[in-house]
GROMACS .gro file of C-alpha atoms in nm:
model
  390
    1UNK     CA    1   1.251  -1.498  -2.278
    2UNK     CA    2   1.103  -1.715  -2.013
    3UNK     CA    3   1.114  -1.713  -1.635
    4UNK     CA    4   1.365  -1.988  -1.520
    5UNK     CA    5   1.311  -1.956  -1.108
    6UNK     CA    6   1.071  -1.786  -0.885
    7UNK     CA    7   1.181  -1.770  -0.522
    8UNK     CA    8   1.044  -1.582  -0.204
    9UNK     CA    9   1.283  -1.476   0.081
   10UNK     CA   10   1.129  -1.371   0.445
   11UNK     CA   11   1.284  -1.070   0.567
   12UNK     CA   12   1.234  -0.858   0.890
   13UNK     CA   13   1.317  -0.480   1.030
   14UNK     CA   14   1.315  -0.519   1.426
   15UNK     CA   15   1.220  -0.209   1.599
   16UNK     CA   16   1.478  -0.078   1.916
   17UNK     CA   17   1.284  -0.074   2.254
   18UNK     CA   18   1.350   0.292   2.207
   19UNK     CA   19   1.108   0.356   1.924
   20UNK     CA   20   0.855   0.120   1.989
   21UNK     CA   21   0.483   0.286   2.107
   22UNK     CA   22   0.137   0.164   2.132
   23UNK     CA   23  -0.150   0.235   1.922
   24UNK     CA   24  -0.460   0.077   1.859
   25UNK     CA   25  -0.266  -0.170   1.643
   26UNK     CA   26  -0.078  -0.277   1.917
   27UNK     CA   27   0.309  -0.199   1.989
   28UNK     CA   28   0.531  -0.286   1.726
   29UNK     CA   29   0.858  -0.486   1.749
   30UNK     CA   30   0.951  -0.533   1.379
   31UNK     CA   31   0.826  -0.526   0.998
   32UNK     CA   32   0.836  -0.809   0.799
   33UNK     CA   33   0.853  -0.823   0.432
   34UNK     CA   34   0.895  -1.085   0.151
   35UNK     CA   35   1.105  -1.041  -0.145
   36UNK     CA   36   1.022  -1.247  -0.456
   37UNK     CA   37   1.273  -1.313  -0.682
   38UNK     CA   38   1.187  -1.357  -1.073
   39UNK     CA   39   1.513  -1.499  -1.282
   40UNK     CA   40   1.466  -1.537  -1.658
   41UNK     CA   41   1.703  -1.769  -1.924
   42UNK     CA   42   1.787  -1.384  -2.045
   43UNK     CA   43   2.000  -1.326  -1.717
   44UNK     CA   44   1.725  -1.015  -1.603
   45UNK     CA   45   1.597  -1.075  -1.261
   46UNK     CA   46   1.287  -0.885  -1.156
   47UNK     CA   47   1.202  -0.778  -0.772
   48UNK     CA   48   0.902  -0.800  -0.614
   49UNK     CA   49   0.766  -0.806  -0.191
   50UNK     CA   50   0.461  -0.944  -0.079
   51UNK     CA   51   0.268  -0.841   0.246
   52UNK     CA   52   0.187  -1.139   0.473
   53UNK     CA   53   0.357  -1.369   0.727
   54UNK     CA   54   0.701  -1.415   0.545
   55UNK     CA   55   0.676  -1.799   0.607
   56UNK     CA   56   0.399  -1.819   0.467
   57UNK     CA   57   0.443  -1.636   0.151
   58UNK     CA   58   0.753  -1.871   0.070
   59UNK     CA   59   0.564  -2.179   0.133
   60UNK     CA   60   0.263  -2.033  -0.088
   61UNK     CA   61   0.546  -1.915  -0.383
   62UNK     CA   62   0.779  -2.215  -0.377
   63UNK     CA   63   0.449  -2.493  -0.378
   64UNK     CA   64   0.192  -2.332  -0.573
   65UNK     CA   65   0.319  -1.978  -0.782
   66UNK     CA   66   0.632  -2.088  -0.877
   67UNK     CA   67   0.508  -2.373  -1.073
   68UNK     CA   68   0.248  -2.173  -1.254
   69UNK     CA   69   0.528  -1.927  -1.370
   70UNK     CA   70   0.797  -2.112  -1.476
   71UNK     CA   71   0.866  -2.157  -1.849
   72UNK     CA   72   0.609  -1.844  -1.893
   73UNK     CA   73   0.704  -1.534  -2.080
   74UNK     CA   74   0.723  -1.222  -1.856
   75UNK     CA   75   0.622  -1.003  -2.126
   76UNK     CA   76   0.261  -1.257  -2.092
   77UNK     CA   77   0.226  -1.059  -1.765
   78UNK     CA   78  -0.168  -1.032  -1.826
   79UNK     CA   79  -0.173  -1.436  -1.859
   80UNK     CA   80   0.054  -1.533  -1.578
   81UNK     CA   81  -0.164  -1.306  -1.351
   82UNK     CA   82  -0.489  -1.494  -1.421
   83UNK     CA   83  -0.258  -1.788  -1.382
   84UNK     CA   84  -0.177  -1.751  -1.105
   85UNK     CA   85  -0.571  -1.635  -1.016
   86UNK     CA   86  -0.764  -1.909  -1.170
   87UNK     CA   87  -0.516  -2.155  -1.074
   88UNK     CA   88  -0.633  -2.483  -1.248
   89UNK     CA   89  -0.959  -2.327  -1.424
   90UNK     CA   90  -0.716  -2.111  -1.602
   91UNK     CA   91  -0.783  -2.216  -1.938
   92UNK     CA   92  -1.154  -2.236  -1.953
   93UNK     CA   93  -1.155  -1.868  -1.788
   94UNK     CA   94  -0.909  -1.748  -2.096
   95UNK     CA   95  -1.100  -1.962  -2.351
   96UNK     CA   96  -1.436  -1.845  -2.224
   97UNK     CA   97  -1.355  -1.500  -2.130
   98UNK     CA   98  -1.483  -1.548  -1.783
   99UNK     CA   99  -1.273  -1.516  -1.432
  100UNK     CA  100  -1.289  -1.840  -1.290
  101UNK     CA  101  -1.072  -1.764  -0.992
  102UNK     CA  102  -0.967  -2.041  -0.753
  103UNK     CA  103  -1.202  -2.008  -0.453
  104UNK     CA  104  -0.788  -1.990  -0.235
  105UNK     CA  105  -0.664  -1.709  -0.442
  106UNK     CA  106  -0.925  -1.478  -0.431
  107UNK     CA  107  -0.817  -1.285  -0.100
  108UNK     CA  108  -0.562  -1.329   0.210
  109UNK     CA  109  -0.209  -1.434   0.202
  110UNK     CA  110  -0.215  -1.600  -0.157
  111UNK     CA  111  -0.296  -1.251  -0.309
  112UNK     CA  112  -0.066  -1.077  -0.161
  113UNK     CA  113   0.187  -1.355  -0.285
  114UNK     CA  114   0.037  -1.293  -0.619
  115UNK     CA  115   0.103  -0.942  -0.555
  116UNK     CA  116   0.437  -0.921  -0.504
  117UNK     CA  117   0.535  -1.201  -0.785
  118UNK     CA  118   0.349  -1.001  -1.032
  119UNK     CA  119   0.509  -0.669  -0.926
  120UNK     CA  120   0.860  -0.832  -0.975
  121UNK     CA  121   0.703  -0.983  -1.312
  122UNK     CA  122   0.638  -0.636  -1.426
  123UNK     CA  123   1.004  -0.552  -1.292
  124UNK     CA  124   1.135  -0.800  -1.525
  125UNK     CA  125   0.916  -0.701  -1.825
  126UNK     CA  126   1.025  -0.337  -1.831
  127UNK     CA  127   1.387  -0.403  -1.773
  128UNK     CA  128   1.330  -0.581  -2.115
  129UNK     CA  129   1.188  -0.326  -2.272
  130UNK     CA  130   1.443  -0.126  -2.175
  131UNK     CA  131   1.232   0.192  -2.011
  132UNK     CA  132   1.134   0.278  -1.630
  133UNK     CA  133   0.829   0.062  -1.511
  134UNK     CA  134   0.587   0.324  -1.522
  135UNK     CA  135   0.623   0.364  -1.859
  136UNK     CA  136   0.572   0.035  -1.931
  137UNK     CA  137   0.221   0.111  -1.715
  138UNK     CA  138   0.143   0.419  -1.937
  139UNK     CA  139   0.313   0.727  -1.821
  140UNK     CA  140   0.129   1.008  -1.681
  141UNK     CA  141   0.361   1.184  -1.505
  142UNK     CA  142   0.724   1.195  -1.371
  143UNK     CA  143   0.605   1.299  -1.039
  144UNK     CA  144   0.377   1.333  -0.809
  145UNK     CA  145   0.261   1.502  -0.453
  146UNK     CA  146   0.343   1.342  -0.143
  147UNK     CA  147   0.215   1.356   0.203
  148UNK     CA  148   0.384   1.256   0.490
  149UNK     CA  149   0.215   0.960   0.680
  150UNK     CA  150   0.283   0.960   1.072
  151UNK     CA  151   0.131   1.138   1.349
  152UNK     CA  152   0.104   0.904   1.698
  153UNK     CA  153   0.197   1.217   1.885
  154UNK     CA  154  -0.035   1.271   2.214
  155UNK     CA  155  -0.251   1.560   2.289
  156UNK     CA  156  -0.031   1.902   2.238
  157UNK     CA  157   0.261   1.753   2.145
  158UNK     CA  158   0.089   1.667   1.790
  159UNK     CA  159   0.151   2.031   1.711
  160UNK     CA  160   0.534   2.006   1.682
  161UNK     CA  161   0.502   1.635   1.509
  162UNK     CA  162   0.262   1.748   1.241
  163UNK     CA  163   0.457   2.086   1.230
  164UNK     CA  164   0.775   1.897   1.164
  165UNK     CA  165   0.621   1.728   0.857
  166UNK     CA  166   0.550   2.052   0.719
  167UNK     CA  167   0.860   2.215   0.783
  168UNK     CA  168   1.009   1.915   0.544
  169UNK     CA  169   0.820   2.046   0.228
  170UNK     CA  170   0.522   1.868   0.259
  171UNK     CA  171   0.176   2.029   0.132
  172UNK     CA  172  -0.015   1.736   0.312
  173UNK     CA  173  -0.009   1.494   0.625
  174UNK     CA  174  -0.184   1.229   0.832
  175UNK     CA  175  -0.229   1.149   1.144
  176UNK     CA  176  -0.404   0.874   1.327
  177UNK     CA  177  -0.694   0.899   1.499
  178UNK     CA  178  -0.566   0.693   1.774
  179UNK     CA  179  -0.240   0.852   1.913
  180UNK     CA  180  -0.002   0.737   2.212
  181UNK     CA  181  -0.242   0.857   2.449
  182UNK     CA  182  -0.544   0.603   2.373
  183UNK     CA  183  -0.910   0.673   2.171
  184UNK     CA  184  -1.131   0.976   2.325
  185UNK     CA  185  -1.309   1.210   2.067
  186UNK     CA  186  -1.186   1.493   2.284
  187UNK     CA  187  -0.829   1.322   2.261
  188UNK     CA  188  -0.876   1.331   1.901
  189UNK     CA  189  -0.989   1.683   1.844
  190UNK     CA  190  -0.762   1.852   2.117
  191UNK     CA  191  -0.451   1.633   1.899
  192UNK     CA  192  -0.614   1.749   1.586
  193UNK     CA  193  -0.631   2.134   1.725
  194UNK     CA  194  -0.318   2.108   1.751
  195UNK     CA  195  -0.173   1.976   1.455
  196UNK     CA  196  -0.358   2.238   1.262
  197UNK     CA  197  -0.166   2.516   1.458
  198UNK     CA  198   0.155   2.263   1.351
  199UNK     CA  199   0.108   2.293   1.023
  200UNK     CA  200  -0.143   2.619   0.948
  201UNK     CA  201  -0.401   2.677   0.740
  202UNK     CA  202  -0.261   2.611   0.393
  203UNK     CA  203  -0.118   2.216   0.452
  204UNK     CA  204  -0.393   1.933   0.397
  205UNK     CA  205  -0.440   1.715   0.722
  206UNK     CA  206  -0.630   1.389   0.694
  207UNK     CA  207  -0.705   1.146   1.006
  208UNK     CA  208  -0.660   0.819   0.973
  209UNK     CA  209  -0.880   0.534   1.211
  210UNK     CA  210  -0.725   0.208   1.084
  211UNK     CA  211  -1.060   0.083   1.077
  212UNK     CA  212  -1.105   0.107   1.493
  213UNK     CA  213  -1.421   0.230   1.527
  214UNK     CA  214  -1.833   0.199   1.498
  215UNK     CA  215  -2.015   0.381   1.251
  216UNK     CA  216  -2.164   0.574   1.568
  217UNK     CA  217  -1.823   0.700   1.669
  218UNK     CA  218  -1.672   0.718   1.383
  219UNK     CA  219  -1.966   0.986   1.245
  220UNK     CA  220  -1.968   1.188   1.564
  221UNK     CA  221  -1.593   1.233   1.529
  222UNK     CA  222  -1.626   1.329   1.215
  223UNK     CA  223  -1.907   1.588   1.314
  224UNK     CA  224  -1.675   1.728   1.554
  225UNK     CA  225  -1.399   1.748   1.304
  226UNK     CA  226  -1.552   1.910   1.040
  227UNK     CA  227  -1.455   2.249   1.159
  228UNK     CA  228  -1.083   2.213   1.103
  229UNK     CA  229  -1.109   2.127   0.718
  230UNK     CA  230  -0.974   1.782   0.750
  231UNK     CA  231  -0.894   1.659   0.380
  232UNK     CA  232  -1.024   1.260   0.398
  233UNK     CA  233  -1.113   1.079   0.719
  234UNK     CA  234  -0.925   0.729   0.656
  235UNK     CA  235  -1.130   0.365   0.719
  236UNK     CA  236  -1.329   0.521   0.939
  237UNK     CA  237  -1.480   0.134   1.006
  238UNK     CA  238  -1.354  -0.219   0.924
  239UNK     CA  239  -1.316  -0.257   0.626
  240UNK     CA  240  -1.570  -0.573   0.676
  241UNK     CA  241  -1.856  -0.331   0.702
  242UNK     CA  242  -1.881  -0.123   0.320
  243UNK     CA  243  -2.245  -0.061   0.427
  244UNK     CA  244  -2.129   0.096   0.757
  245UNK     CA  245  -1.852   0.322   0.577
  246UNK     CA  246  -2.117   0.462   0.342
  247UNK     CA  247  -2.310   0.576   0.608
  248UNK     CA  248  -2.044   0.771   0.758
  249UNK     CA  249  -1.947   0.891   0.422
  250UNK     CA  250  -2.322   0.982   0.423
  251UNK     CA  251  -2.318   1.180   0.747
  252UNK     CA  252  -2.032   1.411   0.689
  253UNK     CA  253  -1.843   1.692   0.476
  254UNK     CA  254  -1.550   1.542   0.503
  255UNK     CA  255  -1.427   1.262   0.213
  256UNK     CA  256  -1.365   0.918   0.306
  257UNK     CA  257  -1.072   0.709   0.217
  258UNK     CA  258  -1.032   0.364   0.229
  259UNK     CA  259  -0.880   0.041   0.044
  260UNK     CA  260  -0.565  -0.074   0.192
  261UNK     CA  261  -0.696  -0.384   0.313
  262UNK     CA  262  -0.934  -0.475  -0.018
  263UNK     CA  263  -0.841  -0.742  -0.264
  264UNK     CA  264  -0.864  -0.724  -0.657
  265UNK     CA  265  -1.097  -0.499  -0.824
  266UNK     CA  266  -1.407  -0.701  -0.739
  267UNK     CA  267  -1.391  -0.576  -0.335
  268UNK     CA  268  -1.385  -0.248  -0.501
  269UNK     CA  269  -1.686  -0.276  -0.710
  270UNK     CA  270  -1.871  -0.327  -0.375
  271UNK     CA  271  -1.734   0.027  -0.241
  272UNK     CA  272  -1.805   0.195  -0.540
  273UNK     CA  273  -2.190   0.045  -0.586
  274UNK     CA  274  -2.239   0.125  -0.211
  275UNK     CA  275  -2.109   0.492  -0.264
  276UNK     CA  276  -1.918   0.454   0.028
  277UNK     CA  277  -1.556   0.630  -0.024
  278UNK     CA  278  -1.407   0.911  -0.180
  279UNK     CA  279  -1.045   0.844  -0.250
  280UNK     CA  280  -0.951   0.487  -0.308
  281UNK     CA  281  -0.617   0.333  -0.159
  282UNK     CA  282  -0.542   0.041  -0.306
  283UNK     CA  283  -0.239  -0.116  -0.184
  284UNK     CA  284   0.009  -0.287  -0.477
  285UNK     CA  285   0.109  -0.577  -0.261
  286UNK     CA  286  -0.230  -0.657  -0.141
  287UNK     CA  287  -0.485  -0.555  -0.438
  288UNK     CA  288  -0.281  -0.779  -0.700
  289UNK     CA  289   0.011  -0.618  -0.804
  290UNK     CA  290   0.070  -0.428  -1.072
  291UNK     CA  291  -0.158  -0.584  -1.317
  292UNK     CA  292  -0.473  -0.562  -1.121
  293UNK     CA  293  -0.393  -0.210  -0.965
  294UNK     CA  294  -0.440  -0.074  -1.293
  295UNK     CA  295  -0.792  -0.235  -1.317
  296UNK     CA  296  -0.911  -0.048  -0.997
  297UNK     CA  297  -0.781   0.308  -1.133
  298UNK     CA  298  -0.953   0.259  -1.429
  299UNK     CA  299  -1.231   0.129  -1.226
  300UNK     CA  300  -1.220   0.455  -0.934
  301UNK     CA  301  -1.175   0.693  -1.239
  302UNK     CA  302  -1.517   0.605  -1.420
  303UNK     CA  303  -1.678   0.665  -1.086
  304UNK     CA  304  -1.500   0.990  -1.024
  305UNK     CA  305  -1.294   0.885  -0.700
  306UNK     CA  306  -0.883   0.973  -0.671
  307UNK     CA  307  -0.694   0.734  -0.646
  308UNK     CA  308  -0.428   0.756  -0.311
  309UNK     CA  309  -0.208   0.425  -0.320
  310UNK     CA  310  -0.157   0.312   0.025
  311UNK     CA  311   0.227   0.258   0.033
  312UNK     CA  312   0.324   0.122   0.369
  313UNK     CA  313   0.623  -0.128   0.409
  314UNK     CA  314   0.964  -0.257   0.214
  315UNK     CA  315   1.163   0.015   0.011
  316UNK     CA  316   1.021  -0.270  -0.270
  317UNK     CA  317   0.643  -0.166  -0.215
  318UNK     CA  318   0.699   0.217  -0.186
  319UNK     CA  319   0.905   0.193  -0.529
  320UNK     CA  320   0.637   0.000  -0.668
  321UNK     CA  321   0.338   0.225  -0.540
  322UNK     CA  322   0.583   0.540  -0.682
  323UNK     CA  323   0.525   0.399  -1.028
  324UNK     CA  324   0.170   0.326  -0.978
  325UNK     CA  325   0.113   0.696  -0.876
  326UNK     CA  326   0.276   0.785  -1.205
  327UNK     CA  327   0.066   0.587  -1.454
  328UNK     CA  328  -0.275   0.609  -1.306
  329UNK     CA  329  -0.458   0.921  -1.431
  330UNK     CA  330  -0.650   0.928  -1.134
  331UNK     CA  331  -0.367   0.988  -0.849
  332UNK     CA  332  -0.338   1.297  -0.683
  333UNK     CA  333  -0.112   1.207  -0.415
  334UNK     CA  334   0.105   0.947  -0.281
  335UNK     CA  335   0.190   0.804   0.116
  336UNK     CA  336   0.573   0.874   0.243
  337UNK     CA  337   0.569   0.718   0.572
  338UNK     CA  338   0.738   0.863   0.865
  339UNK     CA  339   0.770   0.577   1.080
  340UNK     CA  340   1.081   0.377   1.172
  341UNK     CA  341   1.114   0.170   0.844
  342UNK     CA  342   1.493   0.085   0.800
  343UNK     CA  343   1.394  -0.179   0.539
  344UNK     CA  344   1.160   0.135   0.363
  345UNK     CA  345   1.462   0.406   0.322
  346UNK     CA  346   1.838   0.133   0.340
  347UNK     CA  347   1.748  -0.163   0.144
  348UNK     CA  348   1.919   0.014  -0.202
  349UNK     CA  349   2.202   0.150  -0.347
  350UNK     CA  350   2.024   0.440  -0.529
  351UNK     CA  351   1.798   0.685  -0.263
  352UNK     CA  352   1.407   0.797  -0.324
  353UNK     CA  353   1.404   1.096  -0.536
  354UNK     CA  354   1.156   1.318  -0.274
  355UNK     CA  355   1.205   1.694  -0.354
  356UNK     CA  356   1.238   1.992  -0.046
  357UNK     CA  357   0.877   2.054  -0.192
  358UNK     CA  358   0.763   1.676  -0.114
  359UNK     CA  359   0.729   1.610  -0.451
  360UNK     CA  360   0.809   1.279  -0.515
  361UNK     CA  361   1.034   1.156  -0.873
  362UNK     CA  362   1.021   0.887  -1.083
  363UNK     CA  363   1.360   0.703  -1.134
  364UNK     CA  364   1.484   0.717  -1.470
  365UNK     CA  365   1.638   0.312  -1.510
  366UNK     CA  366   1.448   0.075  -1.621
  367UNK     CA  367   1.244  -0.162  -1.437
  368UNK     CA  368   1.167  -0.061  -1.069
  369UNK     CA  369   1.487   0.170  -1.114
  370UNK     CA  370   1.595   0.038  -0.801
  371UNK     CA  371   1.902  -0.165  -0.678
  372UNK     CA  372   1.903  -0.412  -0.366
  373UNK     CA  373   2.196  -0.345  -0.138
  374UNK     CA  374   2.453  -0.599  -0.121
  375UNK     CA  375   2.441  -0.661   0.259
  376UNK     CA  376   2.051  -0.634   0.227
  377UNK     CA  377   1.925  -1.011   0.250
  378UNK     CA  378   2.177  -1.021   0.576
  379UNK     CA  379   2.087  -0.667   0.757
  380UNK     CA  380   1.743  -0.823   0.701
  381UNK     CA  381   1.744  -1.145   0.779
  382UNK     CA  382   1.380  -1.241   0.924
  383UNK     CA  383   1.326  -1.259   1.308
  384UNK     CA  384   1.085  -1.501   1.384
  385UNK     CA  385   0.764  -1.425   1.562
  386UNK     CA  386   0.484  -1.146   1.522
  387UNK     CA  387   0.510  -0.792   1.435
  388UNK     CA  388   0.292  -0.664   1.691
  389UNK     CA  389   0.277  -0.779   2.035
  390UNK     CA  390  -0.081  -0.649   2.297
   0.00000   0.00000   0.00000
């Protein structure tokens, strides 16, 4: 089997005036995605979605990935990843056992086109061997806990939102730190307050800071958090500053979580030799797809941290992080957002499998076990612009 044509399509979600809102990542008027496209000579075509300006994804895939895949064997999904990483030094990193990565590839947009080729490579591979793609992983489990991922609501009012989560089945939720009524600590604990009357004492909550504030801040929120038994406090800092986070992590009882914006296992050694998080959150279509996500659970495990995979965007990347919650050992829980995704929950035919208990299932066909809608590429088609406007 080889891989005939590897093709990237931009795609975009706009959000109605209606359920737009501000936060501290600015008010958002759509979600883009890419899909990637792998076709083999064997007539199986794998799936895949990378994070990233669309338009720049499909210049990256059709100029420079493409190439390096074509004529490969998908079941070589080990060697067209450090293909694709080493770029030309490929063969002296294989022959010499050393990574040799292509000083482009390492981080930013051409990872997370890496990503999402390799996670429609992997697609492709266990469609041919005829089983579900977590099992092509390593199977650990046909399910796994989810938490619902939301929580914008302003002062009081996050006591019904949070509440509602709960009332679905879920055992755990998030909220952010910065809601629809702008950054205070007091904002944030009166918000917090009142989620925990939402949801009671028995539901995990964990806060999430996208990364907004100082170490300062961020540790004197945490101080005043402490009290309401707050499960992981969520890139407290930039993800820039892995010194910083540590000494949050240092200052407080609650666990820190972080790793949706790392790439490849090698911004993760840093976290881990800095002692600086908890529970690691790799995201599939930015960490390297599914090849190098199961580097960092192996990775998190030796050092004893959980793995959380961030799973934030296209129905693609949410199947995708499903399986990689269900082959990594590690995982104790997986995202479900709660946002307005339309191209998260109506891109397939088949629907998540997420229990009344907010478990969430493993589908049983092979491959990603998912199938693309027919009217998909045109209820999708990509609006042009930014996905957050200031």
């Amino acid at each position: 089997m080889k891989i005939t044509r590897v093709t990237a399509i931009p795609m975009s979600a706009p959000v109605p005036p209606d359920k737009r809102h501000r936060t501290d990542l600015g008010t958002k008027v759509k979600s883009d995605a890419t899909l990637i496209r792998v076709e083999t000579d064997s007539g199986l075509i794998g799936i895949g979605a990378a994070l990233g300006s669309p338009p720049i994804v499909a210049a990256i895939v059709a100029h420079e990935l493409a190439p390096e895949c074509e004529g490969e064997d998908p079941l070589f999904s080990e060697r067209i990843f450090e293909k694709m990483y080493n770029g030309s030094r490929t063969r002296p990193a294989l022959e010499r056992g050393v990574t040799q990565a292509d000083e482009s590839r390492r981080r930013g947009v051409i990872m997370e086109a890496i990503a999402g080729v390799d996670i429609a490579i992997w697609d492709v591979k266990a469609q041919a061997l005829g089983v579900p793609l977590y099992q092509a992983l390593g199977a650990v489990r046909s399910s796994v806990r989810g938490y619902a991922s939301g929580g914008w609501a302003p002062g009081d009012e996050a006591e019904a939102e949070l509440g509602g989560y709960a009332a679905k089945g879920f055992t755990a939720a998030k909220m952010r730190v910065v809601g629809r009524d702008g950054f205070s600590i007091p904002n944030c604990v009166r918000r917090v307050r009142a989620a925990r009357r939402g949801i009671g004492p028995d539901v995990e909550l964990m806060i999430d800071a996208h990364g907004s504030l100082e170490v300062a801040t961020a540790i004197r929120l945490a101080k005043a958090l402490e009290e309401h038994d707050i499960a992981w406090f969520e890139e407290p800092v930039t993800p820039d500053d892995h010194a910083g986070q540590a000494e949050v992590r240092r200052a407080t009882t609650i666990p820190i979580a972080s790793g949706e914006r790392e790439f490849t296992r090698f911004d993760f050694v840093d976290l881990l030799d800095r002692r600086a998080l908890d529970i690691a959150q790799p995201d599939v279509a930015r960490a390297g797809g599914m090849t190098e996500i199961r580097r960092i659970a192996a990775l998190t495990s030796a050092h004893g941290v959980r793995l959380a995979p961030h799973a934030w965007g296209s129905g693609v990347l949410f199947a995708a992080s499903i399986h990689v919650a269900m082959a990594a050992p590690n995982c104790h829980i997986l995202e479900v957002s709660q946002g307005h995704m339309p191209m998260m929950w109506e891109l397939f035919e088949e629907p998540f499998d997420i229990r009344p208990d907010g478990t969430v299932h493993a589908p049983d066909r092979p491959g990603l076990g998912f199938t693309l809608r027919a009217d998909a590429l045109d209820k999708f088609r990509y609006v042009e612009g930014p996905e957050y406007v200031f």
